[in-house]
């Protein structure tokens, strides 16, 4: 009994003050009713309280949510109201200025709501405090009677969401999304950044603007007088989510996010010539002494410009995409062969494993103050080179196949030793753990099961041996209890998305398909769903950029392009199996990956935004190698260095997003993957992935000797699509996704 009393006391001590204030105000019955909207499954009611204008969203007899919109500690006066069937507009007078609240019902059936608040201060206004805005409520509007928990909340600058699961039968769940793109003006004016601003403690949740106590510089950067600034732009989507299985949480999150996504402002995209950049990158790899070094008579890639020693992950992360492009374009074959020639030197025959570093290179480099331990390895580092070897082997590379077969048993031994739950780092000889977890109470490299399963499935397809399929199953099954903490490093999580789909096709067990949604949900939880205009970020795109690590502050091109490759496979191979929301979100990630990655290259950025100090090597804007790091908060890019092993992006994009047509006098670019294509002598029929209602960019590049050809593009059996002639003579259009298209052409007589 004493323990129970202590537990109740501890719980009571954790009740946020805002919940107590709302509870008291509701109990006293003093709120004024301003307007009401009835939906099929819930009702909306706008109510004016002592210091806030509230929107109550209720399900009869169950409960709901109270959303704070306008706020002023000394109270609000409604000076104008517009009440409609699908929304309200309120203009409020307050001590801190005029506030306009817009509440919109975007979808009445599967309810989707939007509430935005704009503030116009009468004087330069220092914002010292603004309360959180979302409170789950019980059947009597009491926030302390609401039962449930937070499944996921904003992590750093990533997805600005709170995912709420309710324990009351019939209530369902909620995804709260704060549209941070609309709030750039507030952050720029106050010198703040939206770091972990969406979250809270049950039952006081939602968004809290960063202000003076967290950012002292806000005291010196007031909101300007007489200038409207958006304080909040919240979207709320509802689902049947209840506490329970991780796969239910994942698909509910994806479905609600997919419902919200079309209603947030997305940046415009441009066509970028990745094939041309691939040629320049290949030239710099061949010519620059800052890019490669020679050991044992072979050329090896440096990890960073003029810095660090070669390693197996780096070598194959560059060589494999070049080899893939070389299958399509023979000019890359010599470079691919050159970089692959020395890969076998990484294999340790005594250990039966591909090591991270070349023999003796670390020892020789210690004279240069290199502190690396040649026997320490990150868990994912053991498997990543093998995954690239497997891709090479599947393309017919005999050396890669031999190395892979000689190494895979050690890879399995390690997985079994750690029971498919890998630590952060360990000794490759003894398997002694160096670093077990991220921090106390957290897992280690929790998504390595995804890359491990990818490797084992490749082995199964190469050899036909079922033991590899069984290992892939074990790798994924070990992730079954993970939720939104599954992500450790985003490209590994993306590998897991693809591997789960392959297991679904291999076994027919739908559990694996649903587990792919868990991997994908964790990946998107770590993604910036907003376009930052803060600091240096004004010069590059952040939208849909995944930060490289679960707690990483920056986006990295290496993780970007490998995730892009994984999702392209997932979309094309899983097209008929995937829910609407999954197809929408992964296709959009692919689209914006091509856009965002362009900004990683120093030559595409102003020369005055780089940091004074760089962790690894130097930044040479003349070299076509990307920076490792771009920051959503607008910190100077390239602090980690110019990442040569990320230069595989140009080759991967050029090989994946451009297609040489066999019959037509054009090559075809599309920023959505092509799901299917049928080429005939006089017509090409094709269809992109994605979902109806979305659009993607298509470009037709005339073959050099057939520039006079004129394309005709149409919806299959329907109207023509207008094509714009570009300055360089290409033809371009924005086309509907997931819709059959037909390409024909006219060739003038000679």
XYZ file of C-alpha atoms in Angstrom:
750
model
C 0.000 0.000 0.000
C 2.846 2.343 0.835
C 4.392 1.697 -2.594
C 1.077 2.485 -4.311
C 0.720 5.710 -2.349
C 4.256 6.692 -3.271
C 3.529 5.971 -6.920
C 0.360 8.081 -6.894
C 2.219 10.910 -5.185
C 5.033 10.766 -7.757
C 2.488 10.821 -10.604
C 0.724 13.803 -9.074
C 4.003 15.659 -8.783
C 4.531 15.260 -12.538
C 1.280 16.975 -13.533
C 2.141 20.094 -15.614
C 0.783 23.374 -14.331
C -0.950 24.140 -17.618
C -3.132 21.045 -17.242
C -4.190 22.175 -13.770
C -5.080 25.660 -15.061
C -7.204 24.174 -17.856
C -8.864 21.733 -15.459
C -9.836 24.563 -13.083
C -11.119 26.815 -15.854
C -13.259 24.054 -17.371
C -14.663 23.120 -13.956
C -15.652 26.734 -13.248
C -17.634 26.885 -16.486
C -16.629 30.391 -17.422
C -15.641 29.887 -21.061
C -17.715 31.641 -23.734
C -18.925 29.571 -26.695
C -18.066 31.225 -30.011
C -18.944 28.686 -32.694
C -19.558 24.985 -33.347
C -19.105 22.586 -36.265
C -20.529 19.041 -36.349
C -18.591 16.366 -38.207
C -19.552 12.739 -38.742
C -17.306 11.429 -35.960
C -16.647 14.454 -33.782
C -17.611 18.020 -32.993
C -15.540 21.208 -32.952
C -16.239 24.063 -30.600
C -14.406 27.364 -30.344
C -14.409 28.773 -26.809
C -12.941 31.912 -25.270
C -11.257 31.476 -21.898
C -9.489 33.786 -19.493
C -6.252 34.031 -21.464
C -6.710 31.839 -24.545
C -9.000 31.105 -27.445
C -9.527 27.334 -27.420
C -10.677 24.792 -29.975
C -12.296 21.751 -28.315
C -12.407 18.630 -30.472
C -14.687 16.002 -28.908
C -16.020 12.536 -29.574
C -19.378 12.061 -27.828
C -19.066 10.369 -24.458
C -15.366 9.592 -24.898
C -13.176 12.659 -24.781
C -10.999 14.571 -27.178
C -8.487 17.410 -27.296
C -8.297 21.065 -26.365
C -6.106 23.172 -28.661
C -4.957 26.594 -27.534
C -4.790 29.106 -30.394
C -4.469 32.817 -29.512
C -2.970 33.595 -26.092
C -2.434 36.669 -23.936
C -1.923 36.546 -20.172
C -4.162 39.585 -19.606
C -6.976 38.226 -21.766
C -8.375 38.486 -25.277
C -11.242 40.470 -26.786
C -12.975 39.189 -29.910
C -13.318 42.121 -32.299
C -14.455 40.186 -35.375
C -15.651 36.674 -36.091
C -16.533 34.758 -39.264
C -18.339 31.446 -38.761
C -18.650 28.996 -41.648
C -19.556 25.376 -42.289
C -15.898 24.389 -42.574
C -14.094 26.840 -40.375
C -13.855 29.952 -38.257
C -11.887 33.179 -38.387
C -11.448 35.224 -35.218
C -9.681 38.547 -34.871
C -8.672 39.257 -31.301
C -7.385 42.311 -29.490
C -4.833 41.747 -26.722
C -2.161 43.593 -24.772
C 0.541 42.054 -26.968
C -1.162 42.959 -30.223
C -3.773 41.923 -32.747
C -4.117 38.155 -33.205
C -5.890 36.437 -36.073
C -6.958 32.821 -35.632
C -7.993 30.704 -38.625
C -9.518 27.281 -37.990
C -10.196 25.152 -41.063
C -11.771 21.735 -41.567
C -9.737 20.389 -44.492
C -11.385 16.948 -44.514
C -14.725 16.274 -42.807
C -14.782 12.473 -43.251
C -11.297 11.439 -42.143
C -10.994 14.554 -40.029
C -8.081 16.820 -40.824
C -7.987 20.201 -39.098
C -5.772 23.250 -39.349
C -5.399 26.084 -36.852
C -3.104 29.036 -37.519
C -2.348 32.109 -35.429
C -0.858 35.385 -36.671
C 0.298 38.094 -34.269
C 0.863 41.778 -35.074
C 2.598 43.450 -32.090
C 1.978 47.181 -31.475
C 5.562 47.663 -30.241
C 8.845 45.727 -30.608
C 7.840 42.670 -28.591
C 10.121 40.442 -26.519
C 8.563 36.984 -26.214
C 9.528 35.587 -22.832
C 6.906 32.851 -22.596
C 4.231 31.174 -24.683
C 2.496 28.044 -23.331
C 2.088 24.690 -25.053
C -1.085 24.330 -27.037
C -2.427 20.751 -26.970
C -4.211 18.937 -24.123
C -5.885 15.520 -24.352
C -9.162 15.691 -22.398
C -11.516 13.140 -20.899
C -15.263 12.848 -21.452
C -15.894 15.787 -19.106
C -13.186 17.980 -20.722
C -10.821 17.270 -17.819
C -7.192 16.950 -19.052
C -6.256 14.912 -15.970
C -8.909 12.316 -16.847
C -7.437 11.635 -20.310
C -5.639 8.309 -20.581
C -2.916 7.615 -23.084
C 0.690 8.373 -23.896
C 3.024 9.942 -26.430
C 4.319 7.466 -29.007
C 6.710 9.931 -30.645
C 7.647 13.601 -30.422
C 9.996 15.948 -32.235
C 13.650 14.978 -32.067
C 15.953 17.958 -32.550
C 14.941 19.865 -35.681
C 13.317 16.857 -37.307
C 9.647 15.996 -37.872
C 7.714 18.588 -35.818
C 5.142 16.116 -34.523
C 3.492 14.624 -31.489
C 1.938 11.194 -32.037
C -0.634 10.472 -29.335
C -2.111 7.050 -28.536
C -5.254 6.983 -26.392
C -6.296 4.205 -24.046
C -9.988 5.153 -23.992
C -11.981 2.800 -26.283
C -13.343 4.662 -29.284
C -11.114 7.729 -28.890
C -8.365 6.802 -31.357
C -5.091 8.591 -31.824
C -3.864 11.938 -33.047
C -0.945 13.215 -35.064
C -0.194 16.844 -34.272
C 2.025 18.535 -36.882
C 3.446 22.049 -36.530
C 4.238 23.559 -39.937
C 7.606 25.096 -39.078
C 8.138 26.472 -42.593
C 5.443 29.067 -41.881
C 7.236 30.073 -38.665
C 10.589 31.072 -40.193
C 9.765 34.741 -39.694
C 9.398 34.251 -35.945
C 12.704 32.375 -35.640
C 14.637 34.850 -37.760
C 13.268 37.832 -35.863
C 13.948 36.368 -32.409
C 17.257 34.628 -33.165
C 15.826 31.264 -32.074
C 15.541 27.824 -33.642
C 12.771 25.207 -33.346
C 14.858 22.553 -31.588
C 12.602 19.973 -29.859
C 9.791 22.515 -29.560
C 7.009 19.992 -30.310
C 6.525 17.483 -27.519
C 5.672 18.022 -23.874
C 4.689 15.917 -20.873
C 1.319 14.227 -20.644
C -1.206 15.787 -20.729
C 0.430 19.095 -21.685
C 1.611 18.568 -25.242
C 2.012 20.231 -28.620
C 4.096 23.211 -29.627
C 5.845 25.777 -27.463
C 7.660 28.571 -29.324
C 11.309 28.985 -28.328
C 11.572 32.113 -26.234
C 13.701 34.038 -23.763
C 14.344 31.409 -21.084
C 15.712 28.958 -23.664
C 17.293 31.546 -25.957
C 18.694 34.562 -24.164
C 19.368 36.236 -27.510
C 15.573 36.448 -27.938
C 15.633 39.254 -25.369
C 17.771 41.275 -27.756
C 15.763 40.335 -30.861
C 12.130 41.395 -30.452
C 9.356 40.791 -32.933
C 9.087 44.004 -34.978
C 6.192 46.349 -34.374
C 3.245 46.457 -36.798
C 4.506 43.419 -38.709
C 2.339 40.259 -38.853
C 4.215 37.100 -37.845
C 2.879 33.558 -37.773
C 3.034 32.183 -34.230
C 1.568 28.749 -34.985
C 0.331 26.700 -37.944
C -0.872 23.381 -36.560
C -2.451 20.475 -38.445
C -4.284 17.682 -36.636
C -5.043 14.292 -38.172
C -6.981 11.519 -36.444
C -6.820 7.736 -36.585
C -8.021 4.647 -34.727
C -4.614 4.299 -33.032
C -4.656 2.805 -29.550
C -1.773 1.697 -27.364
C -0.392 -1.600 -28.608
C 1.643 -3.189 -31.368
C 4.559 -1.187 -32.891
C 3.321 -1.997 -36.394
C -0.096 -0.480 -35.627
C 1.607 2.664 -34.343
C 3.814 2.844 -37.435
C 1.071 2.560 -40.045
C -1.172 4.947 -38.106
C 1.667 7.483 -38.059
C 2.356 7.036 -41.766
C -1.322 7.290 -42.694
C -1.835 10.463 -40.680
C 1.406 11.989 -41.947
C 0.390 11.109 -45.496
C -2.943 12.866 -44.896
C -1.196 16.020 -43.667
C 1.651 16.098 -46.207
C -0.237 17.480 -49.251
C -1.369 20.454 -47.145
C 2.037 21.774 -46.118
C 3.952 24.195 -48.317
C 6.687 22.368 -50.214
C 9.596 24.101 -51.944
C 9.783 24.221 -55.714
C 12.248 21.859 -57.374
C 14.696 22.417 -60.219
C 16.318 20.139 -62.729
C 19.949 19.454 -61.832
C 22.361 17.842 -64.269
C 23.705 14.995 -62.142
C 25.193 13.133 -65.144
C 27.382 16.182 -65.873
C 28.393 16.382 -62.211
C 29.257 12.680 -62.264
C 31.702 13.337 -65.114
C 33.341 16.174 -63.196
C 33.564 14.045 -60.049
C 35.185 11.212 -61.995
C 37.740 13.660 -63.376
C 38.595 14.937 -59.897
C 38.934 11.405 -58.541
C 41.418 10.606 -61.294
C 43.444 13.819 -61.149
C 43.421 15.313 -57.655
C 46.132 14.306 -55.204
C 43.736 15.409 -52.458
C 41.257 12.670 -53.415
C 43.263 9.458 -53.510
C 46.502 7.898 -52.296
C 48.504 4.893 -53.431
C 49.178 1.814 -51.316
C 50.379 -1.614 -52.459
C 50.387 -0.361 -56.042
C 46.680 0.538 -56.047
C 44.606 3.710 -55.861
C 42.558 4.235 -52.695
C 40.053 6.957 -51.893
C 40.584 9.299 -48.959
C 37.515 9.747 -46.746
C 37.875 13.548 -46.777
C 39.627 16.033 -49.035
C 43.359 15.810 -48.268
C 42.651 13.952 -45.020
C 42.487 10.556 -43.320
C 43.488 7.084 -44.400
C 41.524 4.860 -46.795
C 39.097 2.308 -45.445
C 36.972 -0.432 -46.957
C 33.625 1.299 -46.439
C 34.879 4.433 -48.185
C 36.483 2.563 -51.078
C 33.395 0.548 -51.890
C 30.955 3.393 -51.214
C 32.649 5.220 -54.111
C 33.599 2.328 -56.375
C 30.252 0.513 -56.330
C 28.103 3.427 -57.663
C 30.738 4.099 -60.334
C 30.640 0.430 -61.336
C 26.844 0.615 -61.529
C 27.014 3.667 -63.817
C 29.713 1.919 -65.855
C 27.154 -0.771 -66.732
C 25.211 1.972 -68.525
C 28.052 4.185 -69.723
C 31.360 2.618 -70.786
C 33.406 5.776 -70.112
C 33.329 4.936 -66.370
C 34.678 1.399 -66.705
C 38.395 2.262 -66.350
C 37.826 4.280 -63.165
C 35.621 1.585 -61.657
C 38.243 -1.063 -62.448
C 40.999 1.118 -61.001
C 39.200 1.609 -57.680
C 38.142 -2.027 -57.401
C 41.573 -3.452 -58.201
C 42.915 -3.016 -54.672
C 39.779 -3.898 -52.689
C 40.977 -7.436 -51.947
C 43.759 -5.937 -49.779
C 41.140 -5.185 -47.117
C 40.460 -8.898 -46.623
C 42.159 -10.509 -43.621
C 42.542 -14.253 -44.386
C 43.391 -15.124 -40.782
C 40.248 -13.452 -39.484
C 38.107 -14.380 -42.471
C 36.752 -10.855 -42.635
C 36.944 -7.591 -44.546
C 38.729 -5.192 -42.232
C 38.118 -1.503 -42.049
C 41.711 -0.460 -42.740
C 44.509 -1.658 -45.018
C 47.286 -3.720 -43.420
C 49.934 -1.557 -41.730
C 48.515 1.716 -43.056
C 47.234 2.790 -39.652
C 50.561 1.957 -38.017
C 52.468 3.980 -40.605
C 50.057 6.884 -40.297
C 50.557 7.203 -36.528
C 53.487 9.396 -37.340
C 50.821 11.812 -38.581
C 49.051 11.744 -35.183
C 46.384 9.303 -36.354
C 44.692 7.888 -33.261
C 42.529 5.257 -34.952
C 42.438 1.718 -33.586
C 42.761 -0.728 -36.478
C 40.869 -3.393 -34.510
C 37.892 -1.295 -33.432
C 34.858 -1.317 -35.689
C 31.383 0.161 -35.627
C 28.855 -2.641 -35.999
C 27.472 -1.283 -39.260
C 30.989 -0.863 -40.657
C 31.418 -4.639 -40.639
C 28.426 -5.165 -42.916
C 28.375 -2.149 -45.192
C 31.372 -3.149 -47.358
C 29.849 -6.611 -47.716
C 26.539 -5.182 -48.940
C 28.406 -3.308 -51.663
C 30.412 -6.419 -52.515
C 27.117 -8.282 -52.830
C 25.786 -5.682 -55.282
C 28.953 -6.036 -57.326
C 28.753 -9.811 -57.175
C 25.155 -9.805 -58.357
C 26.322 -7.703 -61.317
C 28.880 -10.397 -62.205
C 32.082 -9.240 -60.455
C 34.051 -12.427 -59.688
C 36.457 -10.762 -57.235
C 33.572 -9.353 -55.220
C 31.856 -12.738 -55.119
C 35.000 -14.475 -53.849
C 35.605 -11.880 -51.130
C 31.979 -12.049 -50.103
C 31.899 -15.821 -49.812
C 35.126 -15.762 -47.817
C 33.775 -13.107 -45.411
C 30.137 -13.947 -44.822
C 30.621 -16.630 -42.170
C 32.463 -14.182 -39.931
C 29.644 -11.691 -40.442
C 27.148 -14.334 -39.292
C 29.347 -15.304 -36.351
C 29.314 -11.716 -35.106
C 25.541 -11.424 -35.492
C 24.955 -14.603 -33.500
C 27.479 -13.581 -30.864
C 25.557 -10.366 -30.192
C 22.199 -12.164 -30.576
C 21.288 -9.815 -33.419
C 21.405 -6.768 -31.117
C 24.599 -5.007 -32.044
C 26.658 -2.664 -29.845
C 28.045 0.654 -31.024
C 31.681 -0.508 -31.354
C 33.647 -3.673 -30.632
C 37.038 -5.305 -31.193
C 36.953 -7.214 -34.458
C 39.414 -9.846 -33.166
C 37.961 -10.634 -29.733
C 34.407 -9.267 -30.177
C 34.892 -7.458 -26.883
C 32.449 -4.569 -26.693
C 34.000 -1.113 -26.511
C 30.786 0.956 -26.497
C 27.541 -0.906 -25.827
C 24.750 1.656 -26.158
C 24.092 5.236 -27.236
C 23.535 6.142 -23.603
C 22.293 4.354 -20.519
C 18.875 2.848 -21.116
C 19.062 3.223 -24.904
C 19.811 0.508 -27.471
C 23.044 0.193 -29.425
C 23.045 0.268 -33.222
C 19.419 -0.752 -33.323
C 18.920 -0.738 -37.102
C 21.917 -2.909 -38.051
C 19.432 -5.772 -38.359
C 18.227 -4.021 -41.508
C 21.569 -3.936 -43.306
C 22.340 -7.433 -42.018
C 19.087 -8.751 -43.495
C 19.853 -6.970 -46.769
C 23.216 -8.728 -46.935
C 21.775 -12.129 -46.075
C 19.060 -11.799 -48.721
C 21.708 -10.964 -51.310
C 23.613 -14.057 -50.243
C 20.472 -16.153 -50.533
C 19.862 -14.893 -54.064
C 23.501 -15.440 -55.029
C 23.801 -18.973 -53.623
C 20.266 -20.303 -53.200
C 21.196 -21.474 -49.686
C 18.273 -21.154 -47.292
C 20.520 -20.602 -44.275
C 21.033 -17.047 -45.487
C 17.285 -16.470 -45.729
C 16.946 -17.753 -42.161
C 19.633 -15.316 -41.007
C 17.815 -12.428 -42.697
C 14.645 -13.397 -40.849
C 16.496 -13.427 -37.511
C 18.012 -10.020 -38.165
C 14.607 -8.430 -38.737
C 12.788 -10.376 -36.026
C 15.237 -8.958 -33.486
C 13.783 -5.508 -34.234
C 10.177 -6.484 -33.470
C 10.000 -4.616 -30.146
C 11.478 -1.381 -31.470
C 9.291 1.620 -32.164
C 10.397 5.146 -32.972
C 13.797 4.450 -31.428
C 14.624 1.954 -34.183
C 16.632 4.466 -36.178
C 20.331 4.673 -35.379
C 21.775 5.748 -38.744
C 19.316 6.675 -41.440
C 20.756 4.752 -44.395
C 20.786 1.576 -42.288
C 17.140 2.156 -41.422
C 16.367 2.609 -45.126
C 18.118 -0.694 -45.877
C 15.786 -2.265 -43.319
C 12.733 -0.863 -45.123
C 13.847 -2.551 -48.341
C 14.935 -5.791 -46.644
C 11.554 -6.212 -44.953
C 9.787 -5.939 -48.310
C 12.099 -8.570 -49.776
C 11.337 -10.874 -46.852
C 7.613 -10.362 -47.381
C 8.040 -11.479 -50.991
C 10.325 -14.367 -50.018
C 8.190 -15.772 -47.197
C 4.655 -14.550 -47.814
C 4.544 -13.537 -44.146
C 2.775 -10.180 -44.016
C 4.452 -9.391 -40.688
C 7.605 -8.461 -42.619
C 5.734 -6.014 -44.837
C 4.275 -4.392 -41.734
C 7.703 -4.299 -40.101
C 8.899 -2.287 -43.104
C 6.445 0.374 -41.958
C 8.117 0.420 -38.527
C 11.495 1.039 -40.168
C 9.985 3.705 -42.431
C 8.149 5.464 -39.594
C 11.353 5.657 -37.566
C 13.198 7.014 -40.613
C 10.616 9.736 -41.265
C 10.534 10.630 -37.582
C 14.153 11.668 -38.145
C 13.347 13.796 -41.209
C 13.006 17.576 -41.542
C 9.506 18.177 -42.899
C 10.123 21.893 -43.253
C 12.139 24.312 -45.329
C 14.444 26.273 -43.059
C 15.384 29.843 -43.917
C 17.659 30.287 -40.920
C 21.282 31.402 -41.314
C 23.165 29.534 -44.018
C 20.108 27.326 -44.675
C 18.672 30.188 -46.724
C 21.135 29.020 -49.433
C 20.121 25.345 -49.551
C 17.129 23.042 -49.260
C 16.351 21.216 -46.027
C 12.902 19.878 -46.892
C 12.585 16.096 -46.334
C 16.222 15.845 -45.344
C 16.932 13.036 -42.893
C 19.572 13.778 -40.293
C 22.379 11.260 -40.519
C 22.105 9.794 -36.994
C 19.310 9.408 -34.451
C 20.785 12.358 -32.527
C 22.756 13.974 -35.347
C 22.363 17.727 -35.856
C 22.972 17.626 -39.611
C 21.950 16.057 -42.893
C 24.638 14.088 -44.744
C 24.719 13.263 -48.446
C 26.024 9.719 -47.935
C 22.962 8.722 -45.929
C 20.776 10.720 -48.340
C 21.722 8.929 -51.540
C 21.847 5.450 -50.042
C 18.366 5.975 -48.600
C 17.279 7.263 -52.015
C 18.493 4.034 -53.625
C 16.765 1.881 -51.003
C 13.435 3.684 -51.350
C 13.515 3.497 -55.145
C 13.798 -0.289 -54.860
C 11.061 -0.351 -52.230
C 8.666 1.657 -54.401
C 9.243 -0.224 -57.633
C 9.256 -3.712 -56.120
C 6.506 -3.100 -53.576
C 4.210 -0.916 -55.624
C 1.037 -3.006 -55.335
C 1.707 -3.983 -51.719
C 2.217 -0.533 -50.258
C -0.444 1.688 -48.677
C -1.260 5.062 -50.214
C 0.599 7.007 -47.514
C 3.747 4.914 -47.848
C 3.904 5.377 -51.609
C 3.294 9.105 -51.293
C 5.943 9.767 -48.639
C 8.725 7.592 -50.075
C 8.184 8.924 -53.611
C 8.406 12.487 -52.306
C 11.592 11.629 -50.414
C 13.092 10.412 -53.708
C 11.991 13.587 -55.474
C 13.465 15.938 -52.900
C 16.607 13.833 -52.488
C 17.709 14.831 -55.978
C 16.952 18.460 -55.172
C 18.511 18.649 -51.719
C 21.713 16.754 -52.487
C 22.782 19.315 -55.083
C 23.398 21.851 -52.315
C 26.010 19.687 -50.608
C 28.593 20.638 -53.228
C 30.720 23.651 -52.207
C 30.655 25.150 -55.688
C 26.859 25.393 -55.445
C 27.022 27.489 -52.257
C 28.271 31.027 -51.521
C 31.941 31.045 -50.529
C 31.354 33.145 -47.416
C 29.205 30.725 -45.395
C 31.781 28.029 -44.628
C 33.225 27.595 -41.112
C 36.590 28.944 -40.017
C 37.594 25.549 -38.608
C 37.018 22.188 -40.262
C 37.243 18.889 -38.430
C 38.663 16.822 -41.306
C 40.926 18.134 -44.053
C 39.931 21.168 -46.082
C 37.173 22.481 -48.330
C 38.220 22.955 -51.944
C 35.374 24.506 -53.913
C 37.068 23.564 -57.198
C 36.636 19.845 -56.462
C 33.309 18.129 -57.181
C 33.092 16.407 -53.821
C 30.208 17.141 -51.433
C 30.307 18.492 -47.919
C 29.397 15.993 -45.245
C 27.098 18.290 -43.294
C 24.247 20.718 -43.894
C 22.306 22.038 -40.894
C 18.605 22.696 -40.549
C 19.347 25.435 -38.025
C 21.570 27.233 -40.555
C 24.929 26.621 -38.891
C 27.937 26.988 -41.236
C 27.986 23.944 -43.551
C 31.034 21.713 -43.932
C 32.172 21.719 -40.292
C 32.889 17.981 -40.521
C 34.625 18.306 -43.866
C 34.349 17.686 -47.593
C 33.229 14.080 -47.743
C 34.774 12.234 -50.668
C 32.978 9.002 -49.829
C 29.708 10.875 -50.369
C 30.638 11.550 -53.990
C 28.998 8.259 -54.925
C 25.778 10.302 -54.936
C 26.417 11.765 -58.382
C 26.993 8.326 -59.900
C 24.008 6.773 -58.102
C 21.665 9.561 -59.184
C 22.924 9.535 -62.777
C 22.431 5.759 -62.986
C 19.035 5.748 -61.278
C 17.095 8.832 -62.369
C 18.104 8.928 -66.071
C 17.116 6.227 -68.533
C 18.417 5.806 -72.083
C 15.472 4.826 -74.258
C 16.235 2.123 -76.787
C 13.734 3.156 -79.470
C 13.083 6.850 -78.842
C 15.574 9.598 -79.791
C 15.658 10.817 -76.185
C 16.903 9.892 -72.761
C 14.335 10.187 -69.996
C 14.726 11.866 -66.613
C 12.104 11.679 -63.892
C 12.438 12.673 -60.244
C 9.982 9.905 -59.304
C 11.099 6.334 -60.028
C 9.637 4.765 -63.172
C 7.435 1.848 -62.108
C 6.996 0.249 -65.518
C 7.931 1.012 -69.093
C 7.056 -0.473 -72.473
C 9.216 0.608 -75.424
C 8.085 0.050 -78.979
C 9.309 1.294 -82.340
C 7.123 4.371 -82.432
C 5.883 4.901 -78.870
C 7.044 4.555 -75.269
C 4.446 3.908 -72.571
C 5.418 4.307 -68.947
C 4.143 5.111 -65.478
C 5.798 6.543 -62.399
C 5.387 5.393 -58.825
C 3.599 7.513 -56.240
C -0.090 8.260 -55.866
C -2.725 9.972 -57.966
C -3.010 13.647 -57.185
C 0.738 14.213 -56.799
C 3.076 15.427 -59.521
C 6.673 14.925 -60.572
C 9.191 16.454 -62.962
C 9.960 14.808 -66.284
C 12.576 15.830 -68.846
C 13.388 14.486 -72.298
C 16.970 14.982 -73.429
C 17.415 14.632 -77.171
C 20.098 12.261 -78.396
C 23.104 14.257 -79.699
C 22.620 13.236 -83.325
C 18.823 13.542 -83.305
C 18.253 16.990 -81.856
C 15.599 17.794 -84.443
C 13.205 15.208 -82.999
C 10.102 16.695 -81.356
C 8.397 14.684 -78.576
C 4.661 14.384 -77.951
C 3.681 13.454 -74.407
C 0.149 12.547 -73.363
C -1.912 10.868 -70.728
C -2.522 7.411 -72.169
C -5.617 7.619 -74.342
C -6.264 11.207 -73.314
C -5.082 14.776 -73.706
C -1.588 15.896 -74.618
C 0.674 17.327 -71.914
C 2.324 20.622 -72.719
C 6.122 20.368 -72.949
C 8.358 23.356 -72.275
C 11.503 23.780 -74.375
C 14.447 24.576 -72.103
C 17.377 26.863 -72.846
C 19.592 23.848 -73.531
C 17.092 22.329 -75.962
C 15.533 19.702 -73.703
C 11.793 19.234 -73.207
C 10.295 19.376 -69.729
C 6.903 18.951 -68.049
C 5.337 18.499 -64.634
C 3.316 15.288 -64.988
C 0.790 13.455 -62.800
C 2.208 10.627 -60.712
C 1.003 7.019 -60.947
C -0.763 7.732 -64.240
C -0.042 5.946 -67.560
C 1.833 8.235 -69.964
C 2.559 7.889 -73.648
C 5.577 9.314 -75.483
C 5.677 9.623 -79.254
C 7.809 11.824 -81.472
C 8.119 13.454 -84.837
C 11.359 13.253 -86.763
C 11.661 15.750 -89.643
C 12.577 14.300 -92.992
C 16.259 14.608 -93.849
